[in-house]
Amino acid sequence: EVQLLESGGGLVQPGGSLRLSCAASGFTFSTYAMNWVRQAPGEGLQWVSAIRSNGDDTYYADSVRGRFTISRDNSKNTLFLQMNSLRVEDTATYYCARLRTDSGWYEDYWGQGTLVTVSS
Amino acid sequence: VLMQSPGTLSLSPGERATLSCRASQSLGRNYLAWFQQKPGQAPRLLIFGASSRATAIPDRFSGRGSGTDFTLTISRLEPEDSAVYYCQQYDVVPRTFGQGTRVEIK
């Protein structure tokens, strides 16, 4: 069974940093691209960042480029999102999701999310 | 940009629900997905490639469309179908979502 478990969320002040983790199990993590998607309270879904299976290529939404860094440790089946210079508008539940890449890149499994609150 | 309509759909069990998703530019490869999200839960993939059902999705869910106009149909609504439904295009970067359609079961 595919499982994705996010952690690392919490309350942080504007300008602060946070590192999210996503522990994967139930599939061969090293062969899948992975994704972060966020959802502000009461709002819709917004793609944040993606990374290829080998970690060589990374992609970012304009709103986070230069502040967030996606990475992965395939030996530990874990995906990361390093978030720096956090802003109030980054407040959201952050989901990690597995990407199928057989025909375009689409999310087929999602974790339950971790809440990040940026507030003074 | 993806525009979903209607914003809210209120129907009775057994009725047919038709949700629309319109793209501002053509998705040449029909890289369009539909997700279901229930309160407090993560999104769940229903449809990918505009019309392919994901694993374990009941056949009452179907997707169709091409280019700029796409539709998700729920043929016979059941109480557990109450949720927000999002379309997503993954044809171009950045991948984007529609604003969602809320389906309420009377």
PDB file of C-alpha atoms in Angstrom:
ATOM      1  CA  GLU A   1       0.000   0.000   0.000  1.00  0.00           C
ATOM      2  CA  VAL A   2       1.359   3.401  -1.004  1.00  0.00           C
ATOM      3  CA  GLN A   3       1.810   5.656   2.012  1.00  0.00           C
ATOM      4  CA  LEU A   4       3.089   9.210   2.224  1.00  0.00           C
ATOM      5  CA  LEU A   5       3.513  10.805   5.629  1.00  0.00           C
ATOM      6  CA  GLU A   6       4.369  14.490   5.897  1.00  0.00           C
ATOM      7  CA  SER A   7       5.915  16.096   8.969  1.00  0.00           C
ATOM      8  CA  GLY A   8       7.691  19.263  10.016  1.00  0.00           C
ATOM      9  CA  GLY A   9       4.852  21.756   9.861  1.00  0.00           C
ATOM     10  CA  GLY A  10       4.152  24.264  12.607  1.00  0.00           C
ATOM     11  CA  LEU A  11       4.022  27.913  13.564  1.00  0.00           C
ATOM     12  CA  VAL A  12       6.819  30.163  12.349  1.00  0.00           C
ATOM     13  CA  GLN A  13       7.326  33.915  12.237  1.00  0.00           C
ATOM     14  CA  PRO A  14       7.529  35.816   8.962  1.00  0.00           C
ATOM     15  CA  GLY A  15      11.052  35.605   7.603  1.00  0.00           C
ATOM     16  CA  GLY A  16      11.661  32.299   9.351  1.00  0.00           C
ATOM     17  CA  SER A  17      12.481  28.861   8.004  1.00  0.00           C
ATOM     18  CA  LEU A  18      10.965  25.420   8.167  1.00  0.00           C
ATOM     19  CA  ARG A  19      11.878  22.044   6.691  1.00  0.00           C
ATOM     20  CA  LEU A  20       9.126  19.665   5.695  1.00  0.00           C
ATOM     21  CA  SER A  21       9.655  15.932   5.254  1.00  0.00           C
ATOM     22  CA  CYS A  22       7.609  13.288   3.492  1.00  0.00           C
ATOM     23  CA  ALA A  23       8.319   9.651   4.346  1.00  0.00           C
ATOM     24  CA  ALA A  24       7.303   7.271   1.567  1.00  0.00           C
ATOM     25  CA  SER A  25       6.554   3.564   1.757  1.00  0.00           C
ATOM     26  CA  GLY A  26       4.799   0.852  -0.216  1.00  0.00           C
ATOM     27  CA  PHE A  27       6.510   1.598  -3.525  1.00  0.00           C
ATOM     28  CA  THR A  28       9.981   1.992  -5.027  1.00  0.00           C
ATOM     29  CA  PHE A  29      10.530   5.629  -4.080  1.00  0.00           C
ATOM     30  CA  SER A  30      13.675   6.069  -6.186  1.00  0.00           C
ATOM     31  CA  THR A  31      11.762   5.449  -9.436  1.00  0.00           C
ATOM     32  CA  TYR A  32       9.103   8.141  -8.987  1.00  0.00           C
ATOM     33  CA  ALA A  33       9.120  11.893  -9.411  1.00  0.00           C
ATOM     34  CA  MET A  34       7.573  13.687  -6.438  1.00  0.00           C
ATOM     35  CA  ASN A  35       5.648  16.860  -5.833  1.00  0.00           C
ATOM     36  CA  TRP A  36       4.607  19.386  -3.189  1.00  0.00           C
ATOM     37  CA  VAL A  37       1.172  21.001  -3.438  1.00  0.00           C
ATOM     38  CA  ARG A  38      -0.274  23.419  -0.902  1.00  0.00           C
ATOM     39  CA  GLN A  39      -3.715  24.585   0.125  1.00  0.00           C
ATOM     40  CA  ALA A  40      -4.326  27.775   2.077  1.00  0.00           C
ATOM     41  CA  PRO A  41      -7.133  27.528   4.660  1.00  0.00           C
ATOM     42  CA  GLY A  42     -10.492  27.434   2.874  1.00  0.00           C
ATOM     43  CA  GLU A  43      -8.832  27.871  -0.517  1.00  0.00           C
ATOM     44  CA  GLY A  44      -7.981  25.756  -3.542  1.00  0.00           C
ATOM     45  CA  LEU A  45      -4.895  23.788  -4.496  1.00  0.00           C
ATOM     46  CA  GLN A  46      -1.618  25.334  -5.620  1.00  0.00           C
ATOM     47  CA  TRP A  47       1.349  23.446  -7.025  1.00  0.00           C
ATOM     48  CA  VAL A  48       4.601  24.350  -5.266  1.00  0.00           C
ATOM     49  CA  SER A  49       7.504  22.238  -6.500  1.00  0.00           C
ATOM     50  CA  ALA A  50       8.474  18.984  -8.213  1.00  0.00           C
ATOM     51  CA  ILE A  51      11.597  16.835  -8.443  1.00  0.00           C
ATOM     52  CA  ARG A  52      12.623  14.040 -10.790  1.00  0.00           C
ATOM     53  CA  SER A  53      13.183  10.537  -9.509  1.00  0.00           C
ATOM     54  CA  ASN A  54      16.977  10.895  -9.416  1.00  0.00           C
ATOM     55  CA  GLY A  55      16.844  14.420  -8.010  1.00  0.00           C
ATOM     56  CA  ASP A  56      18.695  15.900 -10.973  1.00  0.00           C
ATOM     57  CA  ASP A  57      15.923  18.262 -12.054  1.00  0.00           C
ATOM     58  CA  THR A  58      13.752  20.460  -9.872  1.00  0.00           C
ATOM     59  CA  TYR A  59      10.847  22.765 -10.688  1.00  0.00           C
ATOM     60  CA  TYR A  60       9.228  25.597  -8.745  1.00  0.00           C
ATOM     61  CA  ALA A  61       6.207  27.851  -8.833  1.00  0.00           C
ATOM     62  CA  ASP A  62       7.165  31.498  -9.334  1.00  0.00           C
ATOM     63  CA  SER A  63       5.775  32.361  -5.897  1.00  0.00           C
ATOM     64  CA  VAL A  64       8.363  30.201  -4.100  1.00  0.00           C
ATOM     65  CA  ARG A  65      11.354  30.140  -6.466  1.00  0.00           C
ATOM     66  CA  GLY A  66      14.475  31.356  -4.692  1.00  0.00           C
ATOM     67  CA  ARG A  67      12.965  30.782  -1.226  1.00  0.00           C
ATOM     68  CA  PHE A  68      12.026  27.083  -1.249  1.00  0.00           C
ATOM     69  CA  THR A  69      14.249  24.117  -2.120  1.00  0.00           C
ATOM     70  CA  ILE A  70      12.979  20.647  -2.910  1.00  0.00           C
ATOM     71  CA  SER A  71      15.255  17.661  -2.412  1.00  0.00           C
ATOM     72  CA  ARG A  72      15.115  13.938  -1.759  1.00  0.00           C
ATOM     73  CA  ASP A  73      17.095  11.155  -0.129  1.00  0.00           C
ATOM     74  CA  ASN A  74      16.376   7.995  -2.078  1.00  0.00           C
ATOM     75  CA  SER A  75      18.346   5.892   0.420  1.00  0.00           C
ATOM     76  CA  LYS A  76      15.853   6.937   3.112  1.00  0.00           C
ATOM     77  CA  ASN A  77      12.721   7.109   0.927  1.00  0.00           C
ATOM     78  CA  THR A  78      12.188  10.697   1.992  1.00  0.00           C
ATOM     79  CA  LEU A  79      11.226  13.898   0.209  1.00  0.00           C
ATOM     80  CA  PHE A  80      12.036  17.327   1.656  1.00  0.00           C
ATOM     81  CA  LEU A  81      10.971  20.927   1.241  1.00  0.00           C
ATOM     82  CA  GLN A  82      13.247  23.549   2.761  1.00  0.00           C
ATOM     83  CA  MET A  83      11.282  26.767   3.148  1.00  0.00           C
ATOM     84  CA  ASN A  84      13.166  30.006   3.857  1.00  0.00           C
ATOM     85  CA  SER A  85      12.082  33.642   4.054  1.00  0.00           C
ATOM     86  CA  LEU A  86       8.563  32.525   4.864  1.00  0.00           C
ATOM     87  CA  ARG A  87       5.695  34.933   4.300  1.00  0.00           C
ATOM     88  CA  VAL A  88       2.208  35.131   5.767  1.00  0.00           C
ATOM     89  CA  GLU A  89       0.844  34.052   2.384  1.00  0.00           C
ATOM     90  CA  ASP A  90       2.766  30.759   2.627  1.00  0.00           C
ATOM     91  CA  THR A  91       0.345  29.664   5.351  1.00  0.00           C
ATOM     92  CA  ALA A  92      -1.210  26.444   4.079  1.00  0.00           C
ATOM     93  CA  THR A  93      -1.456  22.705   4.409  1.00  0.00           C
ATOM     94  CA  TYR A  94       1.414  21.223   2.420  1.00  0.00           C
ATOM     95  CA  TYR A  95       0.826  17.900   0.705  1.00  0.00           C
ATOM     96  CA  CYS A  96       3.436  15.667  -0.835  1.00  0.00           C
ATOM     97  CA  ALA A  97       2.280  13.600  -3.770  1.00  0.00           C
ATOM     98  CA  ARG A  98       3.710  10.862  -5.947  1.00  0.00           C
ATOM     99  CA  LEU A  99       3.891  11.649  -9.650  1.00  0.00           C
ATOM    100  CA  ARG A 100       3.151   9.206 -12.411  1.00  0.00           C
ATOM    101  CA  THR A 101       5.229  10.067 -15.456  1.00  0.00           C
ATOM    102  CA  ASP A 102       4.015   7.532 -18.039  1.00  0.00           C
ATOM    103  CA  SER A 103       1.911  10.098 -19.883  1.00  0.00           C
ATOM    104  CA  GLY A 104       2.524  13.552 -18.539  1.00  0.00           C
ATOM    105  CA  TRP A 105       3.219  14.091 -14.856  1.00  0.00           C
ATOM    106  CA  TYR A 106       0.153  13.671 -12.649  1.00  0.00           C
ATOM    107  CA  GLU A 107      -0.326  13.048  -8.935  1.00  0.00           C
ATOM    108  CA  ASP A 108      -1.688   9.583  -8.194  1.00  0.00           C
ATOM    109  CA  TYR A 109      -1.175   9.348  -4.434  1.00  0.00           C
ATOM    110  CA  TRP A 110      -1.201  12.094  -1.818  1.00  0.00           C
ATOM    111  CA  GLY A 111      -0.195  12.307   1.818  1.00  0.00           C
ATOM    112  CA  GLN A 112      -2.513  13.716   4.471  1.00  0.00           C
ATOM    113  CA  GLY A 113      -0.639  16.998   4.662  1.00  0.00           C
ATOM    114  CA  THR A 114       1.154  19.082   7.267  1.00  0.00           C
ATOM    115  CA  LEU A 115       0.008  22.555   8.308  1.00  0.00           C
ATOM    116  CA  VAL A 116       2.397  25.493   8.089  1.00  0.00           C
ATOM    117  CA  THR A 117       1.302  28.708   9.776  1.00  0.00           C
ATOM    118  CA  VAL A 118       3.324  31.869   9.217  1.00  0.00           C
ATOM    119  CA  SER A 119       2.338  34.508  11.706  1.00  0.00           C
ATOM    120  CA  SER A 120       3.840  36.963  14.153  1.00  0.00           C
TER     121      SER A 120
ATOM    122  CA  VAL B   1      -5.996  29.373 -16.287  1.00  0.00           C
ATOM    123  CA  LEU B   2      -8.690  26.798 -15.588  1.00  0.00           C
ATOM    124  CA  MET B   3     -12.253  27.911 -14.928  1.00  0.00           C
ATOM    125  CA  GLN B   4     -14.640  25.477 -13.296  1.00  0.00           C
ATOM    126  CA  SER B   5     -18.416  25.733 -13.305  1.00  0.00           C
ATOM    127  CA  PRO B   6     -20.740  25.756 -11.572  1.00  0.00           C
ATOM    128  CA  GLY B   7     -19.327  26.861  -8.243  1.00  0.00           C
ATOM    129  CA  THR B   8     -21.769  24.672  -6.355  1.00  0.00           C
ATOM    130  CA  LEU B   9     -24.018  21.848  -7.477  1.00  0.00           C
ATOM    131  CA  SER B  10     -26.839  20.638  -5.237  1.00  0.00           C
ATOM    132  CA  LEU B  11     -28.432  17.380  -6.356  1.00  0.00           C
ATOM    133  CA  SER B  12     -30.265  14.366  -4.960  1.00  0.00           C
ATOM    134  CA  PRO B  13     -28.923  10.828  -4.701  1.00  0.00           C
ATOM    135  CA  GLY B  14     -29.257   8.983  -8.001  1.00  0.00           C
ATOM    136  CA  GLU B  15     -29.127  12.147 -10.078  1.00  0.00           C
ATOM    137  CA  ARG B  16     -26.466  12.936 -12.650  1.00  0.00           C
ATOM    138  CA  ALA B  17     -23.828  15.578 -11.968  1.00  0.00           C
ATOM    139  CA  THR B  18     -22.006  17.354 -14.777  1.00  0.00           C
ATOM    140  CA  LEU B  19     -18.973  19.468 -13.861  1.00  0.00           C
ATOM    141  CA  SER B  20     -17.211  21.697 -16.365  1.00  0.00           C
ATOM    142  CA  CYS B  21     -13.586  22.764 -16.653  1.00  0.00           C
ATOM    143  CA  ARG B  22     -12.534  25.242 -19.311  1.00  0.00           C
ATOM    144  CA  ALA B  23      -8.895  26.050 -20.106  1.00  0.00           C
ATOM    145  CA  SER B  24      -7.772  29.465 -21.334  1.00  0.00           C
ATOM    146  CA  GLN B  25      -5.533  27.780 -23.902  1.00  0.00           C
ATOM    147  CA  SER B  26      -5.727  24.444 -25.610  1.00  0.00           C
ATOM    148  CA  LEU B  27      -4.290  21.436 -23.788  1.00  0.00           C
ATOM    149  CA  GLY B  28      -2.896  19.761 -26.868  1.00  0.00           C
ATOM    150  CA  ARG B  29      -2.044  16.507 -25.158  1.00  0.00           C
ATOM    151  CA  ASN B  30      -5.257  16.452 -23.053  1.00  0.00           C
ATOM    152  CA  TYR B  31      -3.184  16.385 -19.899  1.00  0.00           C
ATOM    153  CA  LEU B  32      -6.149  17.093 -17.653  1.00  0.00           C
ATOM    154  CA  ALA B  33      -6.898  15.426 -14.325  1.00  0.00           C
ATOM    155  CA  TRP B  34      -9.817  15.503 -11.906  1.00  0.00           C
ATOM    156  CA  PHE B  35      -9.495  15.206  -8.125  1.00  0.00           C
ATOM    157  CA  GLN B  36     -12.044  14.733  -5.358  1.00  0.00           C
ATOM    158  CA  GLN B  37     -11.440  16.291  -1.955  1.00  0.00           C
ATOM    159  CA  LYS B  38     -13.603  15.658   1.093  1.00  0.00           C
ATOM    160  CA  PRO B  39     -13.380  17.876   4.197  1.00  0.00           C
ATOM    161  CA  GLY B  40     -10.223  17.270   6.182  1.00  0.00           C
ATOM    162  CA  GLN B  41      -8.854  14.846   3.610  1.00  0.00           C
ATOM    163  CA  ALA B  42      -6.203  14.915   0.920  1.00  0.00           C
ATOM    164  CA  PRO B  43      -7.236  15.122  -2.726  1.00  0.00           C
ATOM    165  CA  ARG B  44      -7.889  11.810  -4.481  1.00  0.00           C
ATOM    166  CA  LEU B  45      -7.165  11.217  -8.159  1.00  0.00           C
ATOM    167  CA  LEU B  46     -10.284  10.320 -10.134  1.00  0.00           C
ATOM    168  CA  ILE B  47      -9.404  10.888 -13.799  1.00  0.00           C
ATOM    169  CA  PHE B  48      -6.153  11.453 -15.703  1.00  0.00           C
ATOM    170  CA  GLY B  49      -5.520  12.094 -19.379  1.00  0.00           C
ATOM    171  CA  ALA B  50      -8.985  13.705 -19.525  1.00  0.00           C
ATOM    172  CA  SER B  51     -10.824  10.369 -19.663  1.00  0.00           C
ATOM    173  CA  SER B  52      -8.882   7.547 -17.957  1.00  0.00           C
ATOM    174  CA  ARG B  53     -10.201   6.422 -14.590  1.00  0.00           C
ATOM    175  CA  ALA B  54      -7.648   5.998 -11.819  1.00  0.00           C
ATOM    176  CA  THR B  55      -7.245   2.764  -9.907  1.00  0.00           C
ATOM    177  CA  ALA B  56     -10.301   1.713  -7.854  1.00  0.00           C
ATOM    178  CA  ILE B  57     -12.460   4.614  -9.038  1.00  0.00           C
ATOM    179  CA  PRO B  58     -16.088   3.527  -9.579  1.00  0.00           C
ATOM    180  CA  ASP B  59     -17.334   3.579 -13.169  1.00  0.00           C
ATOM    181  CA  ARG B  60     -20.029   6.107 -12.306  1.00  0.00           C
ATOM    182  CA  PHE B  61     -17.198   8.677 -12.602  1.00  0.00           C
ATOM    183  CA  SER B  62     -16.274   9.525 -16.181  1.00  0.00           C
ATOM    184  CA  GLY B  63     -14.300  12.239 -17.890  1.00  0.00           C
ATOM    185  CA  ARG B  64     -14.351  13.544 -21.395  1.00  0.00           C
ATOM    186  CA  GLY B  65     -13.272  16.488 -23.465  1.00  0.00           C
ATOM    187  CA  SER B  66     -10.356  17.833 -25.436  1.00  0.00           C
ATOM    188  CA  GLY B  67      -8.651  21.091 -26.274  1.00  0.00           C
ATOM    189  CA  THR B  68     -10.129  23.668 -23.931  1.00  0.00           C
ATOM    190  CA  ASP B  69     -13.383  22.068 -22.730  1.00  0.00           C
ATOM    191  CA  PHE B  70     -13.522  19.166 -20.318  1.00  0.00           C
ATOM    192  CA  THR B  71     -16.274  17.527 -18.297  1.00  0.00           C
ATOM    193  CA  LEU B  72     -16.482  15.264 -15.274  1.00  0.00           C
ATOM    194  CA  THR B  73     -19.742  13.334 -15.011  1.00  0.00           C
ATOM    195  CA  ILE B  74     -20.977  11.447 -11.981  1.00  0.00           C
ATOM    196  CA  SER B  75     -23.726   9.314 -13.450  1.00  0.00           C
ATOM    197  CA  ARG B  76     -25.616   8.283 -10.305  1.00  0.00           C
ATOM    198  CA  LEU B  77     -24.806  10.372  -7.260  1.00  0.00           C
ATOM    199  CA  GLU B  78     -24.305   8.651  -3.952  1.00  0.00           C
ATOM    200  CA  PRO B  79     -24.145  10.376  -0.540  1.00  0.00           C
ATOM    201  CA  GLU B  80     -20.386   9.762  -0.302  1.00  0.00           C
ATOM    202  CA  ASP B  81     -19.845  11.814  -3.471  1.00  0.00           C
ATOM    203  CA  SER B  82     -20.338  14.999  -1.480  1.00  0.00           C
ATOM    204  CA  ALA B  83     -17.020  16.804  -1.940  1.00  0.00           C
ATOM    205  CA  VAL B  84     -15.135  19.521  -3.797  1.00  0.00           C
ATOM    206  CA  TYR B  85     -13.922  18.519  -7.246  1.00  0.00           C
ATOM    207  CA  TYR B  86     -10.867  20.112  -8.848  1.00  0.00           C
ATOM    208  CA  CYS B  87      -9.594  19.897 -12.382  1.00  0.00           C
ATOM    209  CA  GLN B  88      -5.879  20.255 -13.034  1.00  0.00           C
ATOM    210  CA  GLN B  89      -3.843  20.744 -16.174  1.00  0.00           C
ATOM    211  CA  TYR B  90      -0.385  19.219 -16.325  1.00  0.00           C
ATOM    212  CA  ASP B  91       0.252  20.100 -19.951  1.00  0.00           C
ATOM    213  CA  VAL B  92       2.351  23.175 -19.248  1.00  0.00           C
ATOM    214  CA  VAL B  93       4.444  24.470 -16.351  1.00  0.00           C
ATOM    215  CA  PRO B  94       3.303  25.647 -13.948  1.00  0.00           C
ATOM    216  CA  ARG B  95       0.711  22.922 -13.496  1.00  0.00           C
ATOM    217  CA  THR B  96      -2.484  24.639 -12.354  1.00  0.00           C
ATOM    218  CA  PHE B  97      -5.770  23.763 -10.705  1.00  0.00           C
ATOM    219  CA  GLY B  98      -9.248  25.099 -11.210  1.00  0.00           C
ATOM    220  CA  GLN B  99     -10.945  26.821  -8.301  1.00  0.00           C
ATOM    221  CA  GLY B 100     -13.164  23.804  -7.601  1.00  0.00           C
ATOM    222  CA  THR B 101     -16.821  22.802  -7.797  1.00  0.00           C
ATOM    223  CA  ARG B 102     -18.608  21.864  -4.591  1.00  0.00           C
ATOM    224  CA  VAL B 103     -21.080  18.994  -4.972  1.00  0.00           C
ATOM    225  CA  GLU B 104     -23.732  18.848  -2.291  1.00  0.00           C
ATOM    226  CA  ILE B 105     -26.074  15.887  -1.901  1.00  0.00           C
ATOM    227  CA  LYS B 106     -29.573  16.878  -0.816  1.00  0.00           C
TER     228      LYS B 106
END
